PDB file of C-alpha atoms in Angstrom:
ATOM      1  CA  GLY A   1     -48.239  13.036 -18.185  1.00  0.00           C
ATOM      2  CA  THR A   2     -47.418   9.413 -18.568  1.00  0.00           C
ATOM      3  CA  ALA A   3     -43.895   8.401 -19.463  1.00  0.00           C
ATOM      4  CA  PHE A   4     -43.171   8.175 -23.176  1.00  0.00           C
ATOM      5  CA  GLN A   5     -42.650   4.602 -24.350  1.00  0.00           C
ATOM      6  CA  PRO A   6     -40.423   4.632 -27.456  1.00  0.00           C
ATOM      7  CA  SER A   7     -40.740   2.107 -30.246  1.00  0.00           C
ATOM      8  CA  PRO A   8     -37.636   0.897 -32.100  1.00  0.00           C
ATOM      9  CA  CYS A   9     -36.187   2.631 -35.130  1.00  0.00           C
ATOM     10  CA  VAL A  10     -38.997   5.125 -35.663  1.00  0.00           C
ATOM     11  CA  ARG A  11     -38.540   8.042 -38.025  1.00  0.00           C
ATOM     12  CA  GLY A  12     -40.812  10.990 -38.740  1.00  0.00           C
ATOM     13  CA  THR A  13     -42.668  13.443 -36.595  1.00  0.00           C
ATOM     14  CA  THR A  14     -44.822  12.315 -33.694  1.00  0.00           C
ATOM     15  CA  HIS A  15     -47.945  13.599 -35.397  1.00  0.00           C
ATOM     16  CA  GLN A  16     -47.376  12.372 -38.950  1.00  0.00           C
ATOM     17  CA  ARG A  17     -46.588   9.132 -40.766  1.00  0.00           C
ATOM     18  CA  VAL A  18     -43.611   7.287 -39.346  1.00  0.00           C
ATOM     19  CA  MET A  19     -41.317   4.746 -40.968  1.00  0.00           C
ATOM     20  CA  MET A  20     -40.614   1.503 -39.115  1.00  0.00           C
ATOM     21  CA  CYS A  21     -37.477  -0.632 -39.405  1.00  0.00           C
ATOM     22  CA  ASP A  22     -39.124  -2.995 -41.908  1.00  0.00           C
ATOM     23  CA  GLY A  23     -39.920  -0.120 -44.266  1.00  0.00           C
ATOM     24  CA  THR A  24     -43.674  -0.131 -43.600  1.00  0.00           C
ATOM     25  CA  HIS A  25     -45.573   2.956 -42.609  1.00  0.00           C
ATOM     26  CA  GLY A  26     -47.908   3.542 -39.754  1.00  0.00           C
ATOM     27  CA  HIS A  27     -49.173   6.276 -37.522  1.00  0.00           C
ATOM     28  CA  ARG A  28     -48.138   7.151 -34.037  1.00  0.00           C
ATOM     29  CA  GLU A  29     -50.166   9.183 -31.584  1.00  0.00           C
ATOM     30  CA  GLU A  30     -48.662  11.863 -29.413  1.00  0.00           C
ATOM     31  CA  GLY A  31     -48.676  10.692 -26.690  1.00  0.00           C
ATOM     32  CA  PRO A  32     -15.849  11.602 -12.986  1.00  0.00           C
ATOM     33  CA  ARG A  33     -14.544  14.799 -13.952  1.00  0.00           C
ATOM     34  CA  LEU A  34     -13.603  15.443 -17.533  1.00  0.00           C
ATOM     35  CA  PRO A  35      -9.929  15.917 -18.343  1.00  0.00           C
ATOM     36  CA  GLU A  36      -8.946  19.267 -19.803  1.00  0.00           C
ATOM     37  CA  ARG A  37      -8.228  18.006 -23.301  1.00  0.00           C
ATOM     38  CA  ARG A  38      -8.911  19.368 -26.719  1.00  0.00           C
ATOM     39  CA  VAL A  39     -12.143  17.960 -28.056  1.00  0.00           C
ATOM     40  CA  LEU A  40     -13.482  18.206 -31.593  1.00  0.00           C
ATOM     41  CA  PRO A  41     -17.171  19.051 -31.277  1.00  0.00           C
ATOM     42  CA  ARG A  42     -20.051  17.716 -33.349  1.00  0.00           C
ATOM     43  CA  ARG A  43     -22.236  20.559 -34.497  1.00  0.00           C
ATOM     44  CA  GLY A  44     -20.265  22.977 -36.663  1.00  0.00           C
ATOM     45  CA  ALA A  45     -16.872  21.304 -36.100  1.00  0.00           C
ATOM     46  CA  ALA A  46     -16.339  23.938 -33.447  1.00  0.00           C
ATOM     47  CA  VAL A  47     -12.834  22.955 -32.457  1.00  0.00           C
ATOM     48  CA  LEU A  48     -11.934  24.762 -35.685  1.00  0.00           C
ATOM     49  CA  LEU A  49     -14.118  27.766 -34.942  1.00  0.00           C
ATOM     50  CA  PRO A  50     -11.498  29.790 -33.061  1.00  0.00           C
ATOM     51  CA  THR A  51      -9.228  29.522 -36.110  1.00  0.00           C
ATOM     52  CA  LEU A  52     -12.058  30.548 -38.396  1.00  0.00           C
ATOM     53  CA  GLY A  53     -12.717  33.431 -36.031  1.00  0.00           C
ATOM     54  CA  PHE A  54      -9.218  34.817 -36.462  1.00  0.00           C
ATOM     55  CA  MET A  55      -9.554  34.421 -40.230  1.00  0.00           C
ATOM     56  CA  ALA A  56     -12.831  36.309 -40.198  1.00  0.00           C
ATOM     57  CA  GLY A  57     -11.771  39.052 -37.794  1.00  0.00           C
ATOM     58  CA  ALA A  58     -10.563  41.550 -40.366  1.00  0.00           C
ATOM     59  CA  THR A  59     -14.010  41.831 -41.938  1.00  0.00           C
ATOM     60  CA  VAL A  60     -16.444  41.540 -39.029  1.00  0.00           C
ATOM     61  CA  ARG A  61     -15.628  44.318 -36.582  1.00  0.00           C
ATOM     62  CA  GLY A  62     -19.281  45.316 -36.434  1.00  0.00           C
ATOM     63  CA  ALA A  63     -20.648  41.788 -36.263  1.00  0.00           C
ATOM     64  CA  ALA A  64     -21.137  41.589 -32.497  1.00  0.00           C
ATOM     65  CA  ALA A  65     -24.119  43.942 -32.597  1.00  0.00           C
ATOM     66  CA  GLU A  66     -25.830  41.640 -35.080  1.00  0.00           C
ATOM     67  CA  ASP A  67     -25.299  38.453 -33.069  1.00  0.00           C
ATOM     68  CA  GLY A  68     -28.675  38.279 -31.340  1.00  0.00           C
ATOM     69  CA  ALA A  69     -30.606  39.215 -34.463  1.00  0.00           C
ATOM     70  CA  ALA A  70     -28.713  36.641 -36.505  1.00  0.00           C
ATOM     71  CA  ARG A  71     -29.488  33.861 -34.009  1.00  0.00           C
ATOM     72  CA  GLN A  72     -33.182  34.641 -33.822  1.00  0.00           C
ATOM     73  CA  GLY A  73     -33.379  34.966 -37.583  1.00  0.00           C
ATOM     74  CA  LEU A  74     -32.054  31.506 -38.294  1.00  0.00           C
ATOM     75  CA  ASP A  75     -34.143  29.842 -40.980  1.00  0.00           C
ATOM     76  CA  LYS A  76     -34.975  26.381 -39.653  1.00  0.00           C
ATOM     77  CA  ALA A  77     -36.038  25.144 -43.067  1.00  0.00           C
ATOM     78  CA  GLY A  78     -32.726  26.312 -44.486  1.00  0.00           C
ATOM     79  CA  LEU A  79     -30.800  24.801 -41.573  1.00  0.00           C
ATOM     80  CA  LYS A  80     -32.599  21.498 -42.048  1.00  0.00           C
ATOM     81  CA  LYS A  81     -31.769  21.528 -45.756  1.00  0.00           C
ATOM     82  CA  ASP A  82     -28.130  22.326 -45.022  1.00  0.00           C
ATOM     83  CA  TYR A  83     -27.761  19.437 -42.581  1.00  0.00           C
ATOM     84  CA  ASP A  84     -29.490  17.069 -44.984  1.00  0.00           C
ATOM     85  CA  ARG A  85     -26.743  18.020 -47.431  1.00  0.00           C
ATOM     86  CA  TYR A  86     -23.959  17.675 -44.842  1.00  0.00           C
ATOM     87  CA  SER A  87     -25.156  14.290 -43.553  1.00  0.00           C
ATOM     88  CA  ALA A  88     -23.342  11.955 -45.956  1.00  0.00           C
ATOM     89  CA  SER A  89     -19.897  13.474 -45.271  1.00  0.00           C
ATOM     90  CA  TYR A  90     -20.469  14.842 -41.769  1.00  0.00           C
ATOM     91  CA  GLU A  91     -18.304  12.306 -39.974  1.00  0.00           C
ATOM     92  CA  VAL A  92     -15.235  12.797 -42.151  1.00  0.00           C
ATOM     93  CA  LEU A  93     -14.321  15.574 -39.725  1.00  0.00           C
ATOM     94  CA  ASP A  94     -16.446  14.996 -36.657  1.00  0.00           C
ATOM     95  CA  GLY A  95     -15.899  11.260 -36.369  1.00  0.00           C
ATOM     96  CA  GLY A  96     -12.555  10.736 -38.095  1.00  0.00           C
ATOM     97  CA  VAL A  97      -8.939  10.269 -37.075  1.00  0.00           C
ATOM     98  CA  ALA A  98      -8.508  13.917 -36.061  1.00  0.00           C
ATOM     99  CA  ALA A  99     -11.505  13.725 -33.742  1.00  0.00           C
ATOM    100  CA  LYS A 100     -10.107  10.652 -32.002  1.00  0.00           C
ATOM    101  CA  ALA A 101      -6.663  12.223 -31.678  1.00  0.00           C
ATOM    102  CA  LEU A 102      -8.186  15.318 -30.066  1.00  0.00           C
ATOM    103  CA  GLY A 103     -10.051  13.275 -27.463  1.00  0.00           C
ATOM    104  CA  VAL A 104     -13.631  13.629 -28.672  1.00  0.00           C
ATOM    105  CA  ASP A 105     -14.440   9.979 -27.962  1.00  0.00           C
ATOM    106  CA  GLN A 106     -13.210  10.214 -24.388  1.00  0.00           C
ATOM    107  CA  ALA A 107     -15.298  13.316 -23.732  1.00  0.00           C
ATOM    108  CA  ARG A 108     -18.406  11.663 -25.112  1.00  0.00           C
ATOM    109  CA  ASP A 109     -17.712   8.438 -23.218  1.00  0.00           C
ATOM    110  CA  LEU A 110     -17.568  10.278 -19.915  1.00  0.00           C
ATOM    111  CA  MET A 111     -20.866  12.012 -20.629  1.00  0.00           C
ATOM    112  CA  ILE A 112     -22.669   8.856 -21.810  1.00  0.00           C
ATOM    113  CA  GLU A 113     -21.479   7.005 -18.688  1.00  0.00           C
ATOM    114  CA  LYS A 114     -23.774   9.264 -16.648  1.00  0.00           C
ATOM    115  CA  ALA A 115     -26.872   8.423 -18.701  1.00  0.00           C
ATOM    116  CA  GLN A 116     -29.414   6.046 -17.236  1.00  0.00           C
ATOM    117  CA  GLY A 117     -32.987   4.844 -17.599  1.00  0.00           C
ATOM    118  CA  ALA A 118     -35.045   6.301 -20.431  1.00  0.00           C
ATOM    119  CA  VAL A 119     -32.749   8.647 -22.379  1.00  0.00           C
ATOM    120  CA  LEU A 120     -33.558  11.458 -24.797  1.00  0.00           C
ATOM    121  CA  GLU A 121     -30.666  12.582 -27.001  1.00  0.00           C
ATOM    122  CA  VAL A 122     -31.432  15.853 -28.769  1.00  0.00           C
ATOM    123  CA  GLY A 123     -29.516  16.742 -31.916  1.00  0.00           C
ATOM    124  CA  VAL A 124     -28.630  13.082 -32.370  1.00  0.00           C
ATOM    125  CA  GLY A 125     -27.213  13.871 -35.812  1.00  0.00           C
ATOM    126  CA  THR A 126     -25.604  10.900 -37.548  1.00  0.00           C
ATOM    127  CA  GLY A 127     -25.648   8.867 -34.335  1.00  0.00           C
ATOM    128  CA  LEU A 128     -22.027   9.232 -33.261  1.00  0.00           C
ATOM    129  CA  ASN A 129     -23.014   8.501 -29.640  1.00  0.00           C
ATOM    130  CA  LEU A 130     -25.238   5.479 -30.258  1.00  0.00           C
ATOM    131  CA  GLN A 131     -22.498   2.859 -30.001  1.00  0.00           C
ATOM    132  CA  LYS A 132     -21.422   4.278 -26.642  1.00  0.00           C
ATOM    133  CA  TYR A 133     -24.597   3.426 -24.716  1.00  0.00           C
ATOM    134  CA  THR A 134     -24.565   0.305 -22.540  1.00  0.00           C
ATOM    135  CA  PHE A 135     -28.082  -1.043 -22.188  1.00  0.00           C
ATOM    136  CA  SER A 136     -29.517  -2.913 -19.221  1.00  0.00           C
ATOM    137  CA  LYS A 137     -29.605  -6.211 -21.109  1.00  0.00           C
ATOM    138  CA  ASP A 138     -25.815  -5.921 -21.369  1.00  0.00           C
ATOM    139  CA  GLY A 139     -25.325  -4.920 -17.742  1.00  0.00           C
ATOM    140  CA  GLY A 140     -25.656  -1.177 -18.231  1.00  0.00           C
ATOM    141  CA  ARG A 141     -28.027   1.396 -16.757  1.00  0.00           C
ATOM    142  CA  VAL A 142     -29.719   2.620 -19.956  1.00  0.00           C
ATOM    143  CA  GLU A 143     -33.117   1.166 -20.839  1.00  0.00           C
ATOM    144  CA  THR A 144     -34.053   3.021 -24.031  1.00  0.00           C
ATOM    145  CA  VAL A 145     -32.762   5.897 -26.161  1.00  0.00           C
ATOM    146  CA  VAL A 146     -34.870   8.263 -28.236  1.00  0.00           C
ATOM    147  CA  GLY A 147     -32.784  10.349 -30.623  1.00  0.00           C
ATOM    148  CA  ILE A 148     -34.288  13.424 -32.263  1.00  0.00           C
ATOM    149  CA  ASP A 149     -33.038  15.722 -34.996  1.00  0.00           C
ATOM    150  CA  LEU A 150     -34.480  18.286 -37.381  1.00  0.00           C
ATOM    151  CA  SER A 151     -32.685  16.730 -40.354  1.00  0.00           C
ATOM    152  CA  LEU A 152     -34.005  13.566 -41.995  1.00  0.00           C
ATOM    153  CA  GLY A 153     -30.660  13.184 -43.738  1.00  0.00           C
ATOM    154  CA  MET A 154     -28.846  13.024 -40.411  1.00  0.00           C
ATOM    155  CA  LEU A 155     -31.483  10.664 -39.011  1.00  0.00           C
ATOM    156  CA  SER A 156     -31.047   8.363 -41.993  1.00  0.00           C
ATOM    157  CA  GLU A 157     -27.344   8.043 -41.182  1.00  0.00           C
ATOM    158  CA  ALA A 158     -28.151   7.398 -37.515  1.00  0.00           C
ATOM    159  CA  ARG A 159     -30.775   4.805 -38.438  1.00  0.00           C
ATOM    160  CA  GLY A 160     -28.179   2.917 -40.467  1.00  0.00           C
ATOM    161  CA  LYS A 161     -25.908   2.779 -37.415  1.00  0.00           C
ATOM    162  CA  ALA A 162     -28.696   1.625 -35.117  1.00  0.00           C
ATOM    163  CA  GLU A 163     -29.655  -1.163 -37.498  1.00  0.00           C
ATOM    164  CA  ALA A 164     -26.023  -2.239 -38.036  1.00  0.00           C
ATOM    165  CA  LEU A 165     -25.496  -2.388 -34.265  1.00  0.00           C
ATOM    166  CA  GLY A 166     -28.788  -4.196 -33.674  1.00  0.00           C
ATOM    167  CA  LEU A 167     -30.012  -1.508 -31.276  1.00  0.00           C
ATOM    168  CA  SER A 168     -33.688  -2.330 -30.919  1.00  0.00           C
ATOM    169  CA  GLN A 169     -33.806  -0.055 -27.863  1.00  0.00           C
ATOM    170  CA  VAL A 170     -33.187   3.022 -30.033  1.00  0.00           C
ATOM    171  CA  SER A 171     -35.907   5.148 -31.648  1.00  0.00           C
ATOM    172  CA  LEU A 172     -35.110   7.955 -34.091  1.00  0.00           C
ATOM    173  CA  VAL A 173     -37.611  10.769 -34.582  1.00  0.00           C
ATOM    174  CA  GLU A 174     -37.687  13.948 -36.654  1.00  0.00           C
ATOM    175  CA  MET A 175     -38.505  16.714 -34.178  1.00  0.00           C
ATOM    176  CA  ASP A 176     -37.706  20.319 -33.268  1.00  0.00           C
ATOM    177  CA  VAL A 177     -36.034  20.479 -29.833  1.00  0.00           C
ATOM    178  CA  GLU A 178     -37.712  23.820 -29.224  1.00  0.00           C
ATOM    179  CA  ARG A 179     -41.144  22.169 -29.530  1.00  0.00           C
ATOM    180  CA  LEU A 180     -40.861  18.647 -28.131  1.00  0.00           C
ATOM    181  CA  SER A 181     -43.974  16.485 -28.494  1.00  0.00           C
ATOM    182  CA  PHE A 182     -43.304  14.309 -25.454  1.00  0.00           C
ATOM    183  CA  PRO A 183     -45.351  14.522 -22.245  1.00  0.00           C
ATOM    184  CA  ASP A 184     -43.892  16.157 -19.158  1.00  0.00           C
ATOM    185  CA  ALA A 185     -41.428  14.082 -17.111  1.00  0.00           C
ATOM    186  CA  SER A 186     -40.915  11.424 -19.792  1.00  0.00           C
ATOM    187  CA  PHE A 187     -37.172  10.792 -19.470  1.00  0.00           C
ATOM    188  CA  ASP A 188     -34.641  10.009 -16.752  1.00  0.00           C
ATOM    189  CA  THR A 189     -31.789  11.568 -18.754  1.00  0.00           C
ATOM    190  CA  VAL A 190     -31.796  14.243 -21.450  1.00  0.00           C
ATOM    191  CA  LEU A 191     -28.485  14.932 -23.166  1.00  0.00           C
ATOM    192  CA  ASP A 192     -26.907  16.893 -25.979  1.00  0.00           C
ATOM    193  CA  SER A 193     -23.421  17.015 -27.455  1.00  0.00           C
ATOM    194  CA  TYR A 194     -22.370  20.132 -29.349  1.00  0.00           C
ATOM    195  CA  SER A 195     -25.808  21.059 -30.733  1.00  0.00           C
ATOM    196  CA  LEU A 196     -26.869  23.914 -28.446  1.00  0.00           C
ATOM    197  CA  CYS A 197     -24.887  26.433 -30.508  1.00  0.00           C
ATOM    198  CA  VAL A 198     -27.091  25.689 -33.540  1.00  0.00           C
ATOM    199  CA  PHE A 199     -30.491  26.130 -31.896  1.00  0.00           C
ATOM    200  CA  SER A 200     -32.115  29.459 -32.786  1.00  0.00           C
ATOM    201  CA  ASP A 201     -33.528  29.798 -29.247  1.00  0.00           C
ATOM    202  CA  PRO A 202     -31.264  27.817 -26.904  1.00  0.00           C
ATOM    203  CA  VAL A 203     -33.144  28.883 -23.752  1.00  0.00           C
ATOM    204  CA  LYS A 204     -36.402  27.598 -25.202  1.00  0.00           C
ATOM    205  CA  ALA A 205     -34.675  24.348 -26.177  1.00  0.00           C
ATOM    206  CA  LEU A 206     -33.248  23.949 -22.658  1.00  0.00           C
ATOM    207  CA  SER A 207     -36.641  24.746 -21.152  1.00  0.00           C
ATOM    208  CA  GLU A 208     -38.190  21.970 -23.217  1.00  0.00           C
ATOM    209  CA  MET A 209     -35.425  19.604 -22.143  1.00  0.00           C
ATOM    210  CA  ARG A 210     -36.200  20.525 -18.531  1.00  0.00           C
ATOM    211  CA  ARG A 211     -39.921  19.930 -19.070  1.00  0.00           C
ATOM    212  CA  VAL A 212     -39.547  16.384 -20.382  1.00  0.00           C
ATOM    213  CA  CYS A 213     -36.932  15.393 -17.770  1.00  0.00           C
ATOM    214  CA  LYS A 214     -38.263  13.620 -14.675  1.00  0.00           C
ATOM    215  CA  PRO A 215     -37.878  15.271 -11.261  1.00  0.00           C
ATOM    216  CA  GLY A 216     -34.491  14.188  -9.952  1.00  0.00           C
ATOM    217  CA  GLY A 217     -33.357  13.288 -13.475  1.00  0.00           C
ATOM    218  CA  ARG A 218     -30.273  14.646 -15.207  1.00  0.00           C
ATOM    219  CA  ILE A 219     -29.652  16.933 -18.178  1.00  0.00           C
ATOM    220  CA  LEU A 220     -26.161  16.404 -19.593  1.00  0.00           C
ATOM    221  CA  LEU A 221     -24.618  19.007 -21.905  1.00  0.00           C
ATOM    222  CA  LEU A 222     -21.282  18.831 -23.720  1.00  0.00           C
ATOM    223  CA  GLU A 223     -21.121  22.195 -25.464  1.00  0.00           C
ATOM    224  CA  ASN A 224     -19.198  25.054 -27.059  1.00  0.00           C
ATOM    225  CA  SER A 225     -18.983  27.991 -24.657  1.00  0.00           C
ATOM    226  CA  ILE A 226     -17.642  31.498 -24.277  1.00  0.00           C
ATOM    227  CA  SER A 227     -14.025  31.508 -23.064  1.00  0.00           C
ATOM    228  CA  ASP A 228     -13.003  32.298 -19.497  1.00  0.00           C
ATOM    229  CA  ILE A 229     -10.289  34.542 -20.925  1.00  0.00           C
ATOM    230  CA  GLY A 230     -11.634  38.060 -21.448  1.00  0.00           C
ATOM    231  CA  ALA A 231      -9.777  38.980 -24.629  1.00  0.00           C
ATOM    232  CA  ILE A 232     -10.657  35.703 -26.314  1.00  0.00           C
ATOM    233  CA  ALA A 233     -14.287  35.980 -25.200  1.00  0.00           C
ATOM    234  CA  TRP A 234     -14.450  39.445 -26.783  1.00  0.00           C
ATOM    235  CA  TYR A 235     -13.052  38.047 -30.006  1.00  0.00           C
ATOM    236  CA  GLN A 236     -15.551  35.176 -29.996  1.00  0.00           C
ATOM    237  CA  LYS A 237     -18.412  37.657 -29.717  1.00  0.00           C
ATOM    238  CA  ALA A 238     -16.984  39.836 -32.472  1.00  0.00           C
ATOM    239  CA  THR A 239     -16.564  36.994 -34.929  1.00  0.00           C
ATOM    240  CA  ALA A 240     -19.344  34.532 -34.034  1.00  0.00           C
ATOM    241  CA  PRO A 241     -21.857  35.553 -36.739  1.00  0.00           C
ATOM    242  CA  ALA A 242     -19.246  35.416 -39.503  1.00  0.00           C
ATOM    243  CA  VAL A 243     -17.807  32.129 -38.233  1.00  0.00           C
ATOM    244  CA  ALA A 244     -21.279  30.564 -38.135  1.00  0.00           C
ATOM    245  CA  ALA A 245     -21.832  31.627 -41.732  1.00  0.00           C
ATOM    246  CA  MET A 246     -18.352  30.814 -43.087  1.00  0.00           C
ATOM    247  CA  GLY A 247     -17.595  27.356 -41.749  1.00  0.00           C
ATOM    248  CA  GLY A 248     -19.518  26.776 -38.557  1.00  0.00           C
ATOM    249  CA  LYS A 249     -22.671  25.308 -40.123  1.00  0.00           C
ATOM    250  CA  GLY A 250     -24.804  27.742 -38.138  1.00  0.00           C
ATOM    251  CA  CYS A 251     -22.969  27.252 -34.836  1.00  0.00           C
ATOM    252  CA  PHE A 252     -22.573  30.381 -32.678  1.00  0.00           C
ATOM    253  CA  TYR A 253     -19.518  29.550 -30.586  1.00  0.00           C
ATOM    254  CA  ASP A 254     -19.795  32.522 -28.195  1.00  0.00           C
ATOM    255  CA  GLN A 255     -22.709  31.358 -26.025  1.00  0.00           C
ATOM    256  CA  ASP A 256     -22.470  31.417 -22.223  1.00  0.00           C
ATOM    257  CA  VAL A 257     -23.798  27.920 -21.665  1.00  0.00           C
ATOM    258  CA  ALA A 258     -23.983  28.131 -17.875  1.00  0.00           C
ATOM    259  CA  ALA A 259     -26.008  31.351 -18.062  1.00  0.00           C
ATOM    260  CA  LEU A 260     -28.374  29.826 -20.631  1.00  0.00           C
ATOM    261  CA  VAL A 261     -28.884  26.766 -18.431  1.00  0.00           C
ATOM    262  CA  GLN A 262     -29.769  28.917 -15.437  1.00  0.00           C
ATOM    263  CA  GLU A 263     -32.050  31.145 -17.494  1.00  0.00           C
ATOM    264  CA  ALA A 264     -33.978  28.038 -18.535  1.00  0.00           C
ATOM    265  CA  GLY A 265     -34.684  27.259 -14.871  1.00  0.00           C
ATOM    266  CA  LEU A 266     -32.227  24.407 -14.470  1.00  0.00           C
ATOM    267  CA  ARG A 267     -30.006  23.880 -11.419  1.00  0.00           C
ATOM    268  CA  ILE A 268     -26.345  23.278 -12.273  1.00  0.00           C
ATOM    269  CA  VAL A 269     -24.849  20.286 -10.454  1.00  0.00           C
ATOM    270  CA  SER A 270     -21.404  20.512 -12.057  1.00  0.00           C
ATOM    271  CA  ASN A 271     -19.722  22.755 -14.644  1.00  0.00           C
ATOM    272  CA  THR A 272     -16.421  21.374 -15.923  1.00  0.00           C
ATOM    273  CA  PRO A 273     -14.181  22.940 -18.596  1.00  0.00           C
ATOM    274  CA  VAL A 274     -13.160  20.340 -21.159  1.00  0.00           C
ATOM    275  CA  MET A 275     -10.700  22.631 -22.909  1.00  0.00           C
ATOM    276  CA  GLN A 276      -8.300  25.119 -21.318  1.00  0.00           C
ATOM    277  CA  GLY A 277      -9.912  28.531 -21.353  1.00  0.00           C
ATOM    278  CA  GLY A 278     -13.406  27.064 -21.184  1.00  0.00           C
ATOM    279  CA  PHE A 279     -14.060  26.873 -24.933  1.00  0.00           C
ATOM    280  CA  LEU A 280     -15.838  23.577 -24.316  1.00  0.00           C
ATOM    281  CA  ARG A 281     -17.779  22.634 -21.191  1.00  0.00           C
ATOM    282  CA  PHE A 282     -19.510  19.645 -19.695  1.00  0.00           C
ATOM    283  CA  ILE A 283     -22.471  20.724 -17.617  1.00  0.00           C
ATOM    284  CA  GLU A 284     -24.629  18.423 -15.537  1.00  0.00           C
ATOM    285  CA  ALA A 285     -27.948  19.936 -14.442  1.00  0.00           C
ATOM    286  CA  THR A 286     -31.237  18.911 -12.895  1.00  0.00           C
ATOM    287  CA  PRO A 287     -34.801  20.272 -13.376  1.00  0.00           C
TER     288      PRO A 287
END
């Protein structure tokens, strides 16, 4: 298909009414290696998930068997409602002083530095990454950014950032990553930071990301992952469902990201642990 040409500050689905920056409504047709530092993730505040896991362990010895069923049974409407509710205070943890002290900004910076051309950011959330893009008009390699999220509340926060920063190159769209409305090969770069653990079908989401990425393009993932240390990995699997329910905002922190990427038909270019033990990983892949 033809490449998707984003329009600035758009909200809404690609097949319904959309809200422009001026408040009017219209219709749109479909048409460097990371250091091993502690990083506070976005979705589910997952740097705290191991702690929550140990807290939950006494009551979830049988939880591992329910992991797959729990993931597939995620209620997207409920998840959307939850994140609408979280949106106003989301950055108190994920974008605050603790996050900076733990190196989250550096991890994101190093990922965003690899983005170029037309960029799709899935799970854009409140727009924590938006200020990190350097656009071509300012000497950078990024032309446009389309940010999608299932939550209108999160998109509203991101829209406020884009407007405050004067980012006319940014479009914000309500969309399900597992059913992207963009044509094939629309983007040079597709990226996600800490959202994969929330998706009910991460392989389907990754497959869609692969579909809309141009041949030779890059898919950049900064994600929670299963530990390289066997005993800790076992514990992650045992506690993941309870952690997701207790304080993880739906984030299953026991996923094997590299395996999911390969299952989706992507070729891994690099796989770098961001945190000792592999709790967090930066993966660069190509369609």
